[in-house]
């Protein structure tokens, strides 16, 4: 992954407009945050291979960034994004890492389903 380049990410987001695509969206402060970092509670939200179609997509902010995807009846939104990658399969992978490099949020888009396990990922 590399630091977000707004123009590159915006171009890639626009390539997915008005198509059914697979979404991975995850946010977490870590499953063991409450135990290891003294945080009052661990929080997480996760969706993998949600099939979505959006008509507008934009990236905004000044590191960290936020991405909004407008669907016909609602929004998908991720904030705190710092890094991105377009992988060898053309998938857009966006992530937000904290000052210690820990993953805090990810938003990924693909025209094909994401693997459901590490073993599946190795087969791709």
PDB file of C-alpha atoms in Angstrom:
ATOM      1  CA  UNK A   1       0.000   0.000   0.000  1.00  0.00           C
ATOM      2  CA  UNK A   2       1.033   3.578  -0.511  1.00  0.00           C
ATOM      3  CA  UNK A   3      -0.230   6.932   0.771  1.00  0.00           C
ATOM      4  CA  UNK A   4      -3.473   7.934  -0.881  1.00  0.00           C
ATOM      5  CA  UNK A   5      -3.207   9.883  -4.120  1.00  0.00           C
ATOM      6  CA  UNK A   6      -6.603  11.533  -4.383  1.00  0.00           C
ATOM      7  CA  UNK A   7      -6.661  11.782  -8.175  1.00  0.00           C
ATOM      8  CA  UNK A   8      -5.722   8.129  -8.649  1.00  0.00           C
ATOM      9  CA  UNK A   9      -8.287   6.902  -6.098  1.00  0.00           C
ATOM     10  CA  UNK A  10     -11.024   9.140  -7.531  1.00  0.00           C
ATOM     11  CA  UNK A  11     -10.371   7.801 -11.037  1.00  0.00           C
ATOM     12  CA  UNK A  12     -10.532   4.229  -9.784  1.00  0.00           C
ATOM     13  CA  UNK A  13     -13.730   4.881  -7.798  1.00  0.00           C
ATOM     14  CA  UNK A  14     -15.340   6.334 -10.918  1.00  0.00           C
ATOM     15  CA  UNK A  15     -14.580   3.141 -12.842  1.00  0.00           C
ATOM     16  CA  UNK A  16     -17.029   1.290 -10.569  1.00  0.00           C
ATOM     17  CA  UNK A  17     -19.978   3.673 -11.053  1.00  0.00           C
ATOM     18  CA  UNK A  18     -23.343   2.126 -11.978  1.00  0.00           C
ATOM     19  CA  UNK A  19     -22.090  -1.456 -11.820  1.00  0.00           C
ATOM     20  CA  UNK A  20     -22.761  -4.212  -9.321  1.00  0.00           C
ATOM     21  CA  UNK A  21     -19.526  -4.642  -7.392  1.00  0.00           C
ATOM     22  CA  UNK A  22     -18.418  -6.449  -4.270  1.00  0.00           C
ATOM     23  CA  UNK A  23     -17.698  -4.434  -1.160  1.00  0.00           C
ATOM     24  CA  UNK A  24     -15.519  -5.190   1.816  1.00  0.00           C
ATOM     25  CA  UNK A  25     -15.909  -2.657   4.632  1.00  0.00           C
ATOM     26  CA  UNK A  26     -14.365  -3.119   8.020  1.00  0.00           C
ATOM     27  CA  UNK A  27     -13.616  -0.929  10.965  1.00  0.00           C
ATOM     28  CA  UNK A  28     -12.033  -2.045  14.184  1.00  0.00           C
ATOM     29  CA  UNK A  29     -10.005  -0.892  17.116  1.00  0.00           C
ATOM     30  CA  UNK A  30      -8.792  -4.465  17.511  1.00  0.00           C
ATOM     31  CA  UNK A  31     -10.398  -7.426  19.183  1.00  0.00           C
ATOM     32  CA  UNK A  32      -8.086  -7.167  22.167  1.00  0.00           C
ATOM     33  CA  UNK A  33      -8.117  -3.373  22.477  1.00  0.00           C
ATOM     34  CA  UNK A  34      -9.927  -3.437  25.789  1.00  0.00           C
ATOM     35  CA  UNK A  35      -7.353  -5.786  27.275  1.00  0.00           C
ATOM     36  CA  UNK A  36      -4.135  -4.556  25.701  1.00  0.00           C
ATOM     37  CA  UNK A  37      -4.623  -0.829  25.281  1.00  0.00           C
ATOM     38  CA  UNK A  38      -6.925   0.034  28.155  1.00  0.00           C
ATOM     39  CA  UNK A  39      -9.727   1.137  25.860  1.00  0.00           C
ATOM     40  CA  UNK A  40     -13.166   0.816  27.407  1.00  0.00           C
ATOM     41  CA  UNK A  41     -14.454  -1.560  24.740  1.00  0.00           C
ATOM     42  CA  UNK A  42     -13.518  -3.230  21.486  1.00  0.00           C
ATOM     43  CA  UNK A  43     -15.624  -2.144  18.516  1.00  0.00           C
ATOM     44  CA  UNK A  44     -15.855  -3.569  15.007  1.00  0.00           C
ATOM     45  CA  UNK A  45     -18.110  -3.475  11.964  1.00  0.00           C
ATOM     46  CA  UNK A  46     -17.592  -5.881   9.087  1.00  0.00           C
ATOM     47  CA  UNK A  47     -19.178  -6.710   5.750  1.00  0.00           C
ATOM     48  CA  UNK A  48     -17.537  -8.869   3.084  1.00  0.00           C
ATOM     49  CA  UNK A  49     -18.835  -9.458  -0.414  1.00  0.00           C
ATOM     50  CA  UNK A  50     -21.768  -7.143  -0.022  1.00  0.00           C
ATOM     51  CA  UNK A  51     -23.063  -6.611  -3.553  1.00  0.00           C
ATOM     52  CA  UNK A  52     -23.632  -2.909  -4.097  1.00  0.00           C
ATOM     53  CA  UNK A  53     -24.244  -0.484  -6.928  1.00  0.00           C
ATOM     54  CA  UNK A  54     -23.527   3.199  -6.512  1.00  0.00           C
ATOM     55  CA  UNK A  55     -24.167   6.180  -8.742  1.00  0.00           C
ATOM     56  CA  UNK A  56     -21.724   8.621  -7.198  1.00  0.00           C
ATOM     57  CA  UNK A  57     -18.366   8.140  -5.519  1.00  0.00           C
ATOM     58  CA  UNK A  58     -16.032  10.680  -4.056  1.00  0.00           C
ATOM     59  CA  UNK A  59     -12.943  10.957  -1.931  1.00  0.00           C
ATOM     60  CA  UNK A  60     -12.501  14.058   0.210  1.00  0.00           C
ATOM     61  CA  UNK A  61     -10.530  15.368   3.129  1.00  0.00           C
ATOM     62  CA  UNK A  62      -6.901  16.025   3.857  1.00  0.00           C
ATOM     63  CA  UNK A  63      -5.197  12.955   5.262  1.00  0.00           C
ATOM     64  CA  UNK A  64      -6.920  11.087   6.604  1.00  0.00           C
ATOM     65  CA  UNK A  65      -9.484  10.952   3.831  1.00  0.00           C
ATOM     66  CA  UNK A  66     -13.113   9.883   3.609  1.00  0.00           C
ATOM     67  CA  UNK A  67     -14.894   8.054   0.788  1.00  0.00           C
ATOM     68  CA  UNK A  68     -18.614   8.208   0.163  1.00  0.00           C
ATOM     69  CA  UNK A  69     -20.516   5.964  -2.222  1.00  0.00           C
ATOM     70  CA  UNK A  70     -24.073   7.086  -3.022  1.00  0.00           C
ATOM     71  CA  UNK A  71     -26.460   4.265  -3.802  1.00  0.00           C
ATOM     72  CA  UNK A  72     -30.031   4.660  -5.055  1.00  0.00           C
ATOM     73  CA  UNK A  73     -31.420   4.453  -1.516  1.00  0.00           C
ATOM     74  CA  UNK A  74     -28.533   5.303   0.779  1.00  0.00           C
ATOM     75  CA  UNK A  75     -24.857   5.831   1.435  1.00  0.00           C
ATOM     76  CA  UNK A  76     -21.752   3.862   2.207  1.00  0.00           C
ATOM     77  CA  UNK A  77     -19.151   5.907   4.008  1.00  0.00           C
ATOM     78  CA  UNK A  78     -15.654   5.305   5.352  1.00  0.00           C
ATOM     79  CA  UNK A  79     -13.513   7.866   7.141  1.00  0.00           C
ATOM     80  CA  UNK A  80      -9.927   7.758   8.353  1.00  0.00           C
ATOM     81  CA  UNK A  81      -8.437   6.361   5.135  1.00  0.00           C
ATOM     82  CA  UNK A  82      -4.691   6.863   4.685  1.00  0.00           C
ATOM     83  CA  UNK A  83      -3.391   4.319   2.155  1.00  0.00           C
ATOM     84  CA  UNK A  84      -4.455   2.595  -1.036  1.00  0.00           C
ATOM     85  CA  UNK A  85      -3.501  -0.066  -3.538  1.00  0.00           C
ATOM     86  CA  UNK A  86      -4.841  -1.308  -6.847  1.00  0.00           C
ATOM     87  CA  UNK A  87      -3.847  -4.941  -6.747  1.00  0.00           C
ATOM     88  CA  UNK A  88      -2.984  -7.281  -9.605  1.00  0.00           C
ATOM     89  CA  UNK A  89      -6.670  -8.174  -9.993  1.00  0.00           C
ATOM     90  CA  UNK A  90      -7.688  -4.539 -10.399  1.00  0.00           C
ATOM     91  CA  UNK A  91      -9.338  -4.358  -6.969  1.00  0.00           C
ATOM     92  CA  UNK A  92      -9.277  -1.012  -5.156  1.00  0.00           C
ATOM     93  CA  UNK A  93      -8.063  -1.494  -1.588  1.00  0.00           C
ATOM     94  CA  UNK A  94      -8.262   1.468   0.785  1.00  0.00           C
ATOM     95  CA  UNK A  95      -7.140   1.379   4.394  1.00  0.00           C
ATOM     96  CA  UNK A  96      -6.745   3.668   7.357  1.00  0.00           C
ATOM     97  CA  UNK A  97      -3.815   2.985   9.629  1.00  0.00           C
ATOM     98  CA  UNK A  98      -3.184   4.656  12.967  1.00  0.00           C
ATOM     99  CA  UNK A  99       0.122   6.224  14.008  1.00  0.00           C
ATOM    100  CA  UNK A 100       1.422   2.781  14.978  1.00  0.00           C
ATOM    101  CA  UNK A 101       0.458   1.212  11.665  1.00  0.00           C
ATOM    102  CA  UNK A 102      -2.525  -0.711  13.004  1.00  0.00           C
ATOM    103  CA  UNK A 103      -5.501  -1.137  10.706  1.00  0.00           C
ATOM    104  CA  UNK A 104      -8.460   0.976  11.808  1.00  0.00           C
ATOM    105  CA  UNK A 105     -10.668   0.939   8.715  1.00  0.00           C
ATOM    106  CA  UNK A 106     -10.717  -0.643   5.275  1.00  0.00           C
ATOM    107  CA  UNK A 107     -12.923  -0.208   2.242  1.00  0.00           C
ATOM    108  CA  UNK A 108     -12.336  -2.430  -0.773  1.00  0.00           C
ATOM    109  CA  UNK A 109     -14.119  -2.760  -4.119  1.00  0.00           C
ATOM    110  CA  UNK A 110     -13.939  -5.576  -6.637  1.00  0.00           C
ATOM    111  CA  UNK A 111     -15.801  -6.842  -9.685  1.00  0.00           C
ATOM    112  CA  UNK A 112     -15.383 -10.404  -8.389  1.00  0.00           C
ATOM    113  CA  UNK A 113     -16.067 -11.761  -4.892  1.00  0.00           C
ATOM    114  CA  UNK A 114     -13.310 -11.399  -2.335  1.00  0.00           C
ATOM    115  CA  UNK A 115     -11.833 -14.658  -1.042  1.00  0.00           C
ATOM    116  CA  UNK A 116     -13.424 -15.833   2.182  1.00  0.00           C
ATOM    117  CA  UNK A 117     -10.233 -17.199   3.729  1.00  0.00           C
ATOM    118  CA  UNK A 118      -6.472 -16.933   3.484  1.00  0.00           C
ATOM    119  CA  UNK A 119      -6.444 -20.268   1.660  1.00  0.00           C
ATOM    120  CA  UNK A 120      -8.880 -18.900  -0.926  1.00  0.00           C
ATOM    121  CA  UNK A 121      -6.662 -15.808  -1.321  1.00  0.00           C
ATOM    122  CA  UNK A 122      -3.659 -17.989  -2.137  1.00  0.00           C
ATOM    123  CA  UNK A 123      -5.607 -19.656  -4.963  1.00  0.00           C
ATOM    124  CA  UNK A 124      -6.394 -16.308  -6.637  1.00  0.00           C
TER     125      UNK A 124
END
